[in-house]
Amino acid sequence: MTVRTRFAPSPTGYLHIGGARTALFCWLYTRRMGGTFILRIEDTDRERSTDASVQVIHDAMAWLGLGADEGPYYQTERFDRYNAVIDELLANGKAYRCNCSRERLDELRQQQQAAGLKPRYDGKCRNARVEDCNCVIRFSNPLDGQVVFDDLVHGRTVFDNAELDDLIIRRSDGSPTYNLSVVVDDMDMKVTHVIRGDDHLNNTPRQVNIYQALNAPVPAFAHLPMILGADGARLSKRHGSVSVLEYRDEGFLPEALLNYLVRLGWSCGDQEIFSLNEMINLFDLSDVNKAASKFNPEKLLWLNQHYIMGGDPARLAELLRSYLQKLGIDPGDEPSLSDVVRAQQERSKTMVEMAMASEFFYRDIHEYNEKAAKKHLKAAAAEPLRRVRTELADLDAWQTANIHEAVNRVAEQLGLKLGKVAQPVRVAVSGGPISPPIDTTLHLLGRQRTLARLDQAISFIAERAD
RNA sequence: GCUCCCUUCGUCUAGCGGUUAGGACACCGCCCUCUCAAGGCGGGAACACGGGUUCGAGUCCCGUAGGGAGCGCCA
């Protein structure tokens, strides 16, 4: 039997972290098993589904590299099929029309809640033989017995049918509901493994009953633990970014996010770093945890830095270009973006951070970081800066090694520690207290701009002294 | 309220009856050092609780507590 899985998001917002993790596990399992990964858009809720959200899902999946082998299918395009199945169920006496008013249902619910019971439909219309009408259709759930299935994550799971009720499978406007359409789709698409969040665990027995009413084979289920916010509550906006694409915009690398997500609810001994191929070869549903996990932004940041440090400079250079552009900077040809990447990649947690830390290579200094200027661009720095300027101007070749020697020479001549020379130079050329090693920084900046900025700083000090 | 699910350092987790309970992130200290990083070394930090079962329990069973989810003409 070849494995067929599906990722079935509903397009009612962004693709969030939890959805992405579900998609990843599903995709990994399928790749590992040599199966088929299907993308299905569950857009039966026409009120809340939007085209923009559909696009966001496609963009996010593409960015993460989780390509589908089949689909996308759209549930809204399959209404005829759902209705045919519902009619079949109706004809077989496995479903029935119900004309109970919403008022009655609301009242019933309230009464049950007040009595300390679980709100459930009471089956009033089950044997009422309601005439064809613009009303709702309910599934005749078995009244007794148990639903048993072996969840690949949770193991043997048992529900009493007595806990379930006759759920609506067709709304009064003629559209099918979720529990019906998933089952029909998974049946038609010959899905062998339903891998989804364990918020669906409670829906599973209802769905199993529908499969059985349809004489369809019941797929295997794997219910993944949820991802919660740092405070243990359901992931939401207030936990920072939840949208996958927001992480892209904030300068995260897709491989970092993937590596972070794969370790949420899954592990392989002590290994923390996984290439995509390692994930595919090592991933197994039997190693998935049952307990929910909390999202930890620090670890994601660490992984992102890890991947930036090891990233290919040419690839990162193109990314850096786009992040610089977002900051309103058009990096020309120099300094070379990949050289800048090489200088910055071990000191950047995100690409946005790298872009911000690299602005000064491409933009004139209009003002200095106040604290840095106060500390380093003071009268005592004037002489070192002048000497450095002279030494650098006299250099034969603008090489890192030469620059390094020149700066060291000034420190020696003045009997100063290197920091007393390098740090004023750093503030002078970068505008702030942080940059790559001073020789690398100056080399990247080029002789002309370096000398100009040293002059600028020297006059800044002179003016301040007045 | 009812039903279901879950429970090892702050966080992600290893552990699948006998371990000084391991790793990673974060944190702290030291080293390196022109800044910031990176890197190296070291440190503190956990089996929710109570009963069983067993020679022996983080590991198995039952309760309790805590957390999560579901209970819609949402998905």
Coordinates of C-alpha atoms (C1' of nucleotides) in Angstrom, one line a residue:
Chain A
M1 CA 0.0 0.0 0.0
T2 CA 1.5 3.3 -0.9
V3 CA 1.1 6.1 1.6
R4 CA -1.1 9.0 0.7
T5 CA -1.4 12.0 3.1
R6 CA -2.9 15.4 2.9
F7 CA -2.5 18.8 4.5
A8 CA -5.9 20.4 4.7
P9 CA -5.8 24.0 5.9
S10 CA -8.8 26.3 5.9
P11 CA -8.1 29.6 4.3
T12 CA -9.4 31.9 7.0
G13 CA -6.2 33.7 7.9
Y14 CA -2.5 33.2 7.7
L15 CA -0.7 29.9 7.8
H16 CA 0.4 29.7 11.3
I17 CA 3.3 27.9 13.1
G18 CA 1.1 25.0 14.2
G19 CA -0.2 24.5 10.7
A20 CA 3.3 24.6 9.3
R21 CA 4.4 22.0 11.8
T22 CA 1.5 19.7 10.8
A23 CA 2.3 20.2 7.2
L24 CA 6.0 19.5 7.8
F25 CA 5.3 16.2 9.7
C26 CA 2.9 15.1 7.1
W27 CA 5.3 16.0 4.3
L28 CA 8.3 14.3 6.0
Y29 CA 6.4 11.1 6.7
T30 CA 5.2 11.0 3.1
R31 CA 8.7 11.6 1.7
R32 CA 10.1 9.0 4.0
M33 CA 7.5 6.4 2.9
G34 CA 7.8 7.4 -0.8
G35 CA 4.2 8.4 -0.8
T36 CA 2.0 11.1 -2.2
F37 CA 1.4 14.4 -0.4
I38 CA -1.8 16.1 -1.2
L39 CA -2.8 19.7 -0.6
R40 CA -6.4 20.4 0.0
I41 CA -8.0 23.7 0.8
E42 CA -10.9 23.4 3.1
D43 CA -12.9 26.5 2.1
T44 CA -16.4 25.3 2.7
D45 CA -16.9 28.2 5.2
R46 CA -17.6 30.9 2.6
E47 CA -18.1 33.5 5.2
R48 CA -14.5 33.4 6.5
S49 CA -12.5 32.0 3.6
T50 CA -10.7 34.5 1.4
D51 CA -8.6 34.3 -1.8
A52 CA -5.9 36.2 0.0
S53 CA -5.6 33.5 2.6
V54 CA -5.4 30.9 -0.1
Q55 CA -2.5 32.7 -1.6
V56 CA -0.8 33.1 1.8
I57 CA -1.0 29.3 2.2
H58 CA 0.6 28.7 -1.2
D59 CA 3.3 31.3 -0.6
A60 CA 4.1 29.9 2.9
M61 CA 4.3 26.3 1.6
A62 CA 6.5 27.4 -1.2
W63 CA 8.8 29.4 1.0
L64 CA 9.2 26.4 3.3
G65 CA 9.7 24.1 0.4
L66 CA 6.8 21.8 1.2
G67 CA 5.6 21.1 -2.2
A68 CA 2.5 19.0 -2.8
D69 CA 2.5 16.0 -5.2
E70 CA -1.2 16.4 -5.8
G71 CA -3.7 19.2 -5.7
P72 CA -4.5 21.7 -4.6
Y73 CA -8.0 20.5 -4.3
Y74 CA -10.7 23.0 -3.3
Q75 CA -13.7 21.8 -1.4
T76 CA -15.9 24.4 -2.8
E77 CA -15.4 22.7 -6.2
R78 CA -16.7 19.4 -4.8
F79 CA -20.1 20.3 -3.5
D80 CA -21.9 18.1 -6.1
R81 CA -20.0 15.2 -4.8
Y82 CA -20.7 15.9 -1.2
N83 CA -24.4 16.2 -2.0
A84 CA -24.4 13.0 -3.9
V85 CA -22.9 11.2 -0.8
I86 CA -25.4 12.9 1.5
D87 CA -28.3 11.8 -0.7
E88 CA -27.0 8.3 -0.6
L89 CA -26.8 8.4 3.1
L90 CA -30.4 9.7 3.2
A91 CA -31.5 7.0 0.9
N92 CA -29.9 4.3 3.0
G93 CA -31.5 5.6 6.2
K94 CA -28.1 6.7 7.6
A95 CA -29.1 10.3 7.6
Y96 CA -32.3 12.2 8.1
R97 CA -33.8 15.6 7.7
C98 CA -34.2 17.7 10.8
N99 CA -36.4 20.8 11.0
C100 CA -35.7 21.7 14.5
S101 CA -35.5 25.5 14.8
R102 CA -32.3 27.2 16.0
E103 CA -34.4 28.5 18.9
R104 CA -35.3 25.0 20.0
L105 CA -31.7 23.9 19.6
D106 CA -30.4 26.9 21.6
E107 CA -32.9 26.2 24.3
L108 CA -32.0 22.5 24.4
R109 CA -28.4 23.4 24.7
Q110 CA -29.0 25.8 27.6
Q111 CA -31.2 23.3 29.4
Q112 CA -28.5 20.6 29.1
Q113 CA -25.8 22.9 30.2
A114 CA -27.8 24.0 33.2
A115 CA -28.4 20.4 34.1
G116 CA -24.7 19.8 34.0
L117 CA -24.9 17.7 30.9
K118 CA -22.9 17.8 27.7
P119 CA -24.9 19.6 25.1
R120 CA -26.1 17.2 22.4
Y121 CA -28.8 17.0 19.9
D122 CA -31.7 14.9 21.4
G123 CA -32.6 13.1 18.2
K124 CA -36.1 14.5 18.0
C125 CA -36.3 14.3 14.2
R126 CA -34.4 11.0 13.9
N127 CA -37.6 9.0 13.4
A128 CA -39.9 11.9 12.4
R129 CA -39.6 11.4 8.6
V130 CA -39.5 15.1 7.9
E131 CA -40.6 16.1 4.4
D132 CA -38.1 17.4 1.9
C133 CA -37.5 21.0 3.0
N134 CA -34.9 23.7 3.2
C135 CA -33.7 22.3 6.5
V136 CA -30.7 20.6 7.9
I137 CA -29.6 17.0 7.4
R138 CA -28.2 15.0 10.3
F139 CA -26.1 11.9 10.3
S140 CA -27.6 8.9 12.2
N141 CA -24.8 8.2 14.6
P142 CA -24.9 4.7 16.2
L143 CA -26.7 4.9 19.5
D144 CA -24.5 2.4 21.4
G145 CA -21.3 0.5 21.2
Q146 CA -17.9 2.0 20.9
V147 CA -15.6 3.5 18.3
V148 CA -12.1 2.2 18.5
F149 CA -9.1 3.2 16.5
D150 CA -5.3 2.9 16.9
D151 CA -3.9 6.4 16.7
L152 CA -0.3 6.3 15.6
V153 CA 0.7 8.8 18.2
H154 CA -1.8 8.2 21.0
G155 CA -2.2 4.5 20.7
R156 CA -5.6 2.7 21.1
T157 CA -8.3 5.2 21.5
V158 CA -11.9 4.4 22.5
F159 CA -15.0 6.5 22.5
D160 CA -18.5 5.5 23.6
N161 CA -21.1 6.2 20.9
A162 CA -23.4 7.3 23.7
E163 CA -21.2 10.4 24.0
L164 CA -21.8 11.4 20.4
D165 CA -24.8 12.9 18.8
D166 CA -26.4 13.2 15.4
L167 CA -24.3 15.9 13.8
I168 CA -25.4 18.1 11.0
I169 CA -23.8 17.1 7.7
R170 CA -25.7 19.5 5.4
R171 CA -26.7 23.0 6.4
S172 CA -30.0 24.5 5.5
D173 CA -28.4 26.4 2.7
G174 CA -27.4 23.1 1.1
S175 CA -23.7 23.3 1.9
P176 CA -21.9 20.3 3.5
T177 CA -20.3 20.6 6.9
Y178 CA -16.7 19.9 7.8
N179 CA -17.0 16.4 9.3
L180 CA -18.8 15.2 6.2
S181 CA -16.6 16.8 3.6
V182 CA -13.3 15.7 5.2
V183 CA -14.5 12.1 5.2
V184 CA -15.7 12.2 1.6
D185 CA -12.5 13.9 0.5
D186 CA -10.2 11.5 2.4
M187 CA -12.2 8.6 1.0
D188 CA -12.2 9.8 -2.6
M189 CA -8.6 10.9 -2.5
K190 CA -7.7 7.5 -1.0
V191 CA -5.9 9.1 1.9
T192 CA -4.2 6.4 3.9
H193 CA -2.9 8.5 6.8
V194 CA -4.7 11.4 8.4
I195 CA -2.1 13.5 10.1
R196 CA -3.4 16.5 11.9
G197 CA -3.5 18.4 15.2
D198 CA -4.9 16.7 18.2
D199 CA -7.6 19.3 18.5
H200 CA -9.3 17.0 16.0
L201 CA -9.0 13.9 18.3
N202 CA -12.6 14.4 19.5
N203 CA -13.9 14.7 15.9
T204 CA -12.3 11.4 15.0
P205 CA -15.0 9.0 16.3
R206 CA -17.7 10.9 14.5
Q207 CA -15.7 10.6 11.3
V208 CA -15.0 7.0 11.8
N209 CA -18.7 6.4 12.0
I210 CA -19.3 8.2 8.8
Y211 CA -16.6 6.1 7.0
Q212 CA -18.4 3.0 8.3
A213 CA -21.8 4.2 7.1
L214 CA -20.2 4.7 3.7
N215 CA -18.5 1.3 3.7
A216 CA -15.2 3.1 3.2
P217 CA -11.9 1.9 4.6
V218 CA -11.0 3.9 7.7
P219 CA -7.5 5.5 7.3
A220 CA -4.8 5.5 10.0
F221 CA -4.8 8.5 12.2
A222 CA -1.9 10.4 13.8
H223 CA -2.9 13.2 16.1
L224 CA -0.1 15.6 16.6
P225 CA 0.3 17.6 19.9
M226 CA -0.5 21.3 19.8
I227 CA 2.0 24.1 19.8
L228 CA 1.2 26.6 22.5
G229 CA 2.4 30.1 23.2
A230 CA 5.1 30.7 25.8
D231 CA 2.4 31.2 28.4
G232 CA 0.8 27.8 27.7
A233 CA -2.2 29.3 26.0
R234 CA -3.2 28.7 22.4
L235 CA -0.9 30.4 20.0
S236 CA -2.1 33.8 19.0
K237 CA -1.0 37.2 17.9
R238 CA 0.0 38.3 21.3
H239 CA 2.8 35.7 21.4
G240 CA 4.5 37.6 18.6
S241 CA 4.6 36.3 15.1
V242 CA 2.4 33.4 14.4
S243 CA 2.2 33.7 10.6
V244 CA 4.9 31.7 8.8
L245 CA 5.4 34.5 6.3
E246 CA 6.1 37.0 9.1
Y247 CA 9.1 34.9 10.0
R248 CA 10.4 35.3 6.5
D249 CA 9.8 39.0 6.7
E250 CA 11.7 39.2 10.0
G251 CA 14.7 37.6 8.4
F252 CA 14.4 34.0 9.3
L253 CA 15.7 31.3 6.9
P254 CA 13.2 28.6 6.0
E255 CA 15.7 25.8 7.0
A256 CA 15.9 27.3 10.4
L257 CA 12.2 27.4 10.9
L258 CA 11.8 23.9 9.6
N259 CA 14.6 22.7 11.9
Y260 CA 12.9 24.4 14.8
L261 CA 9.5 23.0 14.0
V262 CA 10.7 19.5 13.5
R263 CA 12.0 19.4 17.1
L264 CA 8.7 20.4 18.5
G265 CA 7.0 17.1 19.3
W266 CA 9.6 15.0 17.7
S267 CA 13.2 14.1 18.5
C268 CA 15.9 11.7 17.5
G269 CA 18.2 11.1 20.4
D270 CA 20.3 14.2 21.2
Q271 CA 20.4 15.5 17.7
E272 CA 19.4 19.1 17.3
I273 CA 20.5 20.1 13.9
F274 CA 18.8 18.4 10.9
S275 CA 19.3 18.9 7.2
L276 CA 16.2 18.3 5.2
N277 CA 17.5 14.9 4.0
E278 CA 18.3 13.9 7.6
M279 CA 14.8 14.8 8.6
I280 CA 13.3 12.7 5.8
N281 CA 15.5 9.8 6.6
L282 CA 15.1 9.9 10.4
F283 CA 11.5 11.1 10.8
D284 CA 8.9 8.6 12.0
L285 CA 5.4 9.1 13.5
S286 CA 6.3 6.6 16.2
D287 CA 8.8 9.0 17.7
V288 CA 6.2 11.8 17.9
N289 CA 5.4 13.0 21.5
K290 CA 1.9 13.3 22.9
A291 CA 2.4 16.4 25.0
A292 CA 1.8 19.9 23.7
S293 CA 4.9 22.1 23.5
K294 CA 5.4 25.7 24.0
F295 CA 6.9 27.9 21.4
N296 CA 10.3 29.2 22.3
P297 CA 11.5 32.2 20.1
E298 CA 15.1 32.1 21.6
K299 CA 15.8 28.7 20.3
L300 CA 14.5 29.6 16.8
L301 CA 16.8 32.6 16.9
W302 CA 19.7 30.3 17.8
L303 CA 18.9 28.0 14.9
N304 CA 18.6 30.9 12.5
Q305 CA 22.0 32.2 13.5
H306 CA 23.4 28.7 13.1
Y307 CA 22.1 28.5 9.5
I308 CA 23.1 32.0 8.7
M309 CA 26.7 31.2 9.9
G310 CA 26.8 28.2 7.7
G311 CA 24.9 29.7 4.8
D312 CA 26.3 30.1 1.3
P313 CA 27.4 33.8 1.0
A314 CA 26.2 34.1 -2.6
R315 CA 22.7 33.0 -1.6
L316 CA 22.6 35.1 1.6
A317 CA 23.9 38.1 -0.5
E318 CA 20.7 38.0 -2.5
L319 CA 18.6 37.8 0.6
L320 CA 20.6 40.6 2.2
R321 CA 19.9 42.8 -0.9
S322 CA 16.2 42.4 -0.5
Y323 CA 16.3 43.1 3.2
L324 CA 18.4 46.2 2.6
Q325 CA 16.0 47.4 0.0
K326 CA 13.2 47.1 2.5
L327 CA 15.2 49.4 4.7
G328 CA 15.2 51.9 1.8
I329 CA 18.7 51.2 0.8
D330 CA 19.8 50.3 -2.7
P331 CA 23.1 48.5 -2.4
G332 CA 25.1 49.3 -5.4
D333 CA 28.1 47.2 -6.4
E334 CA 30.3 47.9 -3.6
P335 CA 31.1 46.7 -1.2
S336 CA 30.3 43.3 -2.6
L337 CA 27.2 41.9 -0.8
S338 CA 28.7 38.5 -0.4
D339 CA 31.8 40.0 1.2
V340 CA 29.6 41.8 3.6
V341 CA 27.7 38.6 4.3
R342 CA 31.0 36.9 5.1
A343 CA 31.9 39.7 7.5
Q344 CA 28.5 39.6 9.2
Q345 CA 27.2 36.1 9.1
E346 CA 28.6 35.0 12.4
R347 CA 27.2 38.1 14.2
S348 CA 23.6 38.1 12.8
K349 CA 20.7 36.3 14.3
T350 CA 18.4 37.3 11.5
M351 CA 18.8 38.7 8.0
V352 CA 17.0 41.8 9.1
E353 CA 19.6 42.2 11.8
M354 CA 22.4 41.7 9.2
A355 CA 20.8 44.3 7.0
M356 CA 20.6 46.8 9.8
A357 CA 24.1 46.1 10.9
S358 CA 25.3 46.6 7.3
E359 CA 23.5 49.8 6.5
F360 CA 26.6 51.9 7.0
F361 CA 28.4 50.2 4.2
Y362 CA 25.9 51.7 1.8
R363 CA 24.7 54.9 3.4
D364 CA 26.6 58.0 4.5
I365 CA 26.8 58.7 8.2
H366 CA 24.5 61.6 9.1
E367 CA 24.6 61.2 12.9
Y368 CA 26.5 59.1 15.4
N369 CA 25.1 56.8 18.0
E370 CA 24.9 59.2 20.9
K371 CA 26.4 57.1 23.5
A372 CA 29.2 55.8 21.3
A373 CA 30.1 59.3 20.1
K374 CA 30.2 60.5 23.7
K375 CA 32.5 57.8 24.7
H376 CA 34.8 57.4 21.7
L377 CA 34.6 60.6 19.6
K378 CA 36.1 62.9 22.2
A379 CA 39.1 65.1 22.3
A380 CA 41.4 62.3 23.2
A381 CA 40.5 60.4 20.1
A382 CA 41.4 63.2 17.7
E383 CA 45.1 62.4 17.6
P384 CA 44.7 58.7 17.0
L385 CA 42.1 59.3 14.3
R386 CA 44.4 61.8 12.5
R387 CA 47.3 59.3 12.7
V388 CA 45.2 56.5 11.4
R389 CA 44.0 58.7 8.6
T390 CA 47.6 59.5 7.6
E391 CA 48.7 55.9 7.8
L392 CA 45.8 54.7 5.8
A393 CA 46.2 57.4 3.2
D394 CA 49.8 56.3 2.7
L395 CA 49.1 52.6 2.3
D396 CA 50.3 51.1 -0.9
A397 CA 47.6 48.5 -1.2
W398 CA 44.2 48.5 0.4
Q399 CA 44.4 45.1 2.0
T400 CA 43.0 43.8 5.2
A401 CA 46.5 42.8 6.5
N402 CA 48.0 46.3 5.7
I403 CA 45.1 48.0 7.3
H404 CA 45.5 45.8 10.4
E405 CA 49.2 46.7 10.6
A406 CA 48.5 50.4 10.1
V407 CA 46.0 50.6 13.0
N408 CA 48.3 48.6 15.2
R409 CA 51.2 50.8 14.4
V410 CA 49.3 53.9 15.5
A411 CA 48.4 52.3 18.8
E412 CA 52.0 51.4 19.3
Q413 CA 53.3 54.8 18.5
L414 CA 50.9 56.5 20.8
G415 CA 51.4 53.8 23.5
L416 CA 47.7 53.1 23.5
K417 CA 45.8 49.9 23.8
L418 CA 44.3 48.9 20.5
G419 CA 40.8 49.6 21.7
K420 CA 41.6 53.2 22.2
V421 CA 42.4 53.5 18.5
A422 CA 40.1 50.9 16.9
Q423 CA 37.0 51.9 18.7
P424 CA 37.0 55.6 17.7
V425 CA 37.7 54.5 14.2
R426 CA 34.8 52.1 14.3
V427 CA 32.4 54.8 15.5
A428 CA 33.8 57.2 12.9
V429 CA 33.2 54.8 10.0
S430 CA 30.1 52.9 11.1
G431 CA 28.4 55.5 13.2
G432 CA 28.0 53.2 16.1
P433 CA 29.9 50.9 18.5
I434 CA 29.5 47.7 16.7
S435 CA 30.9 46.3 13.4
P436 CA 33.0 43.5 12.1
P437 CA 36.7 43.6 12.9
I438 CA 38.0 47.0 12.1
D439 CA 40.4 45.9 9.4
T440 CA 37.7 44.0 7.6
T441 CA 35.3 46.8 8.0
L442 CA 37.7 49.4 6.6
H443 CA 38.7 47.1 3.8
L444 CA 35.0 46.6 2.8
L445 CA 34.3 50.3 3.0
G446 CA 37.1 51.2 0.7
R447 CA 39.8 53.8 1.1
Q448 CA 37.9 56.7 -0.2
R449 CA 34.9 56.4 2.1
T450 CA 37.1 55.5 5.0
L451 CA 39.2 58.6 4.7
A452 CA 36.2 60.8 4.2
R453 CA 34.5 59.4 7.3
L454 CA 37.6 59.8 9.4
D455 CA 37.7 63.4 8.3
Q456 CA 34.1 63.8 9.2
A457 CA 34.7 62.4 12.6
I458 CA 37.8 64.6 13.2
S459 CA 35.9 67.7 12.5
F460 CA 33.0 66.5 14.5
I461 CA 35.4 66.3 17.5
A462 CA 36.8 69.7 16.7
E463 CA 33.3 71.2 16.6
R464 CA 32.3 69.6 19.8
A465 CA 35.4 70.9 21.5
D466 CA 34.3 74.5 20.7
Chain B
rG1 C1' -20.6 21.5 33.4
rC2 C1' -19.7 17.0 30.5
rU3 C1' -16.3 13.9 27.4
rC4 C1' -11.4 13.1 25.6
rC5 C1' -6.2 14.1 25.8
rC6 C1' -1.6 15.4 28.2
rU7 C1' 2.3 15.9 32.6
rU8 C1' 11.1 14.9 33.1
rC9 C1' 15.4 21.3 34.3
rG10 C1' 12.3 28.2 32.8
rU11 C1' 11.8 26.0 27.4
rC12 C1' 12.5 21.9 23.6
rU13 C1' 13.6 17.0 24.8
rA14 C1' 16.6 11.8 25.8
rG15 C1' 15.0 7.8 28.8
rC16 C1' 11.2 2.5 26.6
rG17 C1' 12.0 -1.6 35.3
rG18 C1' 18.2 -1.3 37.7
rU19 C1' 21.2 5.8 34.8
rU20 C1' 25.9 9.9 39.4
rA21 C1' 18.4 11.2 35.3
rG22 C1' 21.8 12.8 29.4
rG23 C1' 21.6 16.7 25.5
rA24 C1' 20.1 21.5 23.4
rC25 C1' 18.2 26.8 24.0
rA26 C1' 18.2 30.5 27.7
rC27 C1' 20.8 32.1 32.1
rC28 C1' 25.5 32.8 35.2
rG29 C1' 31.0 32.6 35.6
rC30 C1' 35.9 32.1 33.3
rC31 C1' 39.0 32.1 28.8
rC32 C1' 39.8 34.3 23.9
rU33 C1' 39.3 39.6 22.3
rC34 C1' 39.7 46.3 18.7
rU35 C1' 33.5 46.4 19.5
rC36 C1' 29.6 42.9 18.7
rA37 C1' 29.6 38.1 17.9
rA38 C1' 31.5 33.3 17.2
rG39 C1' 34.3 29.6 19.8
rG40 C1' 36.3 27.0 24.3
rC41 C1' 35.8 25.5 29.5
rG42 C1' 32.8 25.4 33.8
rG43 C1' 28.1 26.2 36.8
rG44 C1' 23.0 26.3 38.8
rA45 C1' 18.5 23.9 37.1
rA46 C1' 13.7 18.6 36.3
rC47 C1' 11.0 13.1 37.0
rA48 C1' 3.4 17.4 39.6
rC49 C1' 1.4 14.8 44.1
rG50 C1' -0.6 10.3 46.6
rG51 C1' -1.3 5.3 46.6
rG52 C1' -0.3 0.6 44.6
rU53 C1' 2.6 -3.6 41.4
rU54 C1' 7.8 -5.2 41.9
rC55 C1' 13.7 -7.4 45.0
rG56 C1' 13.8 -2.7 42.4
rA57 C1' 9.7 2.7 39.3
rG58 C1' 11.0 8.8 35.8
rU59 C1' 9.7 4.2 33.3
rC60 C1' 3.7 -0.3 34.6
rC61 C1' -1.5 0.4 37.2
rC62 C1' -5.2 3.5 39.9
rG63 C1' -6.5 8.1 42.0
rU64 C1' -5.7 13.5 42.9
rA65 C1' -4.1 18.1 41.1
rG66 C1' -2.7 21.1 37.1
rG67 C1' -2.8 22.2 31.8
rG68 C1' -5.0 21.5 26.9
rA69 C1' -8.9 20.2 23.5
rG70 C1' -13.9 19.2 22.0
rC71 C1' -19.0 19.8 23.0
rG72 C1' -21.8 25.3 16.5
rC73 C1' -26.2 25.2 10.4
rC74 C1' -16.7 27.0 12.3
rA75 C1' -12.9 24.1 10.4

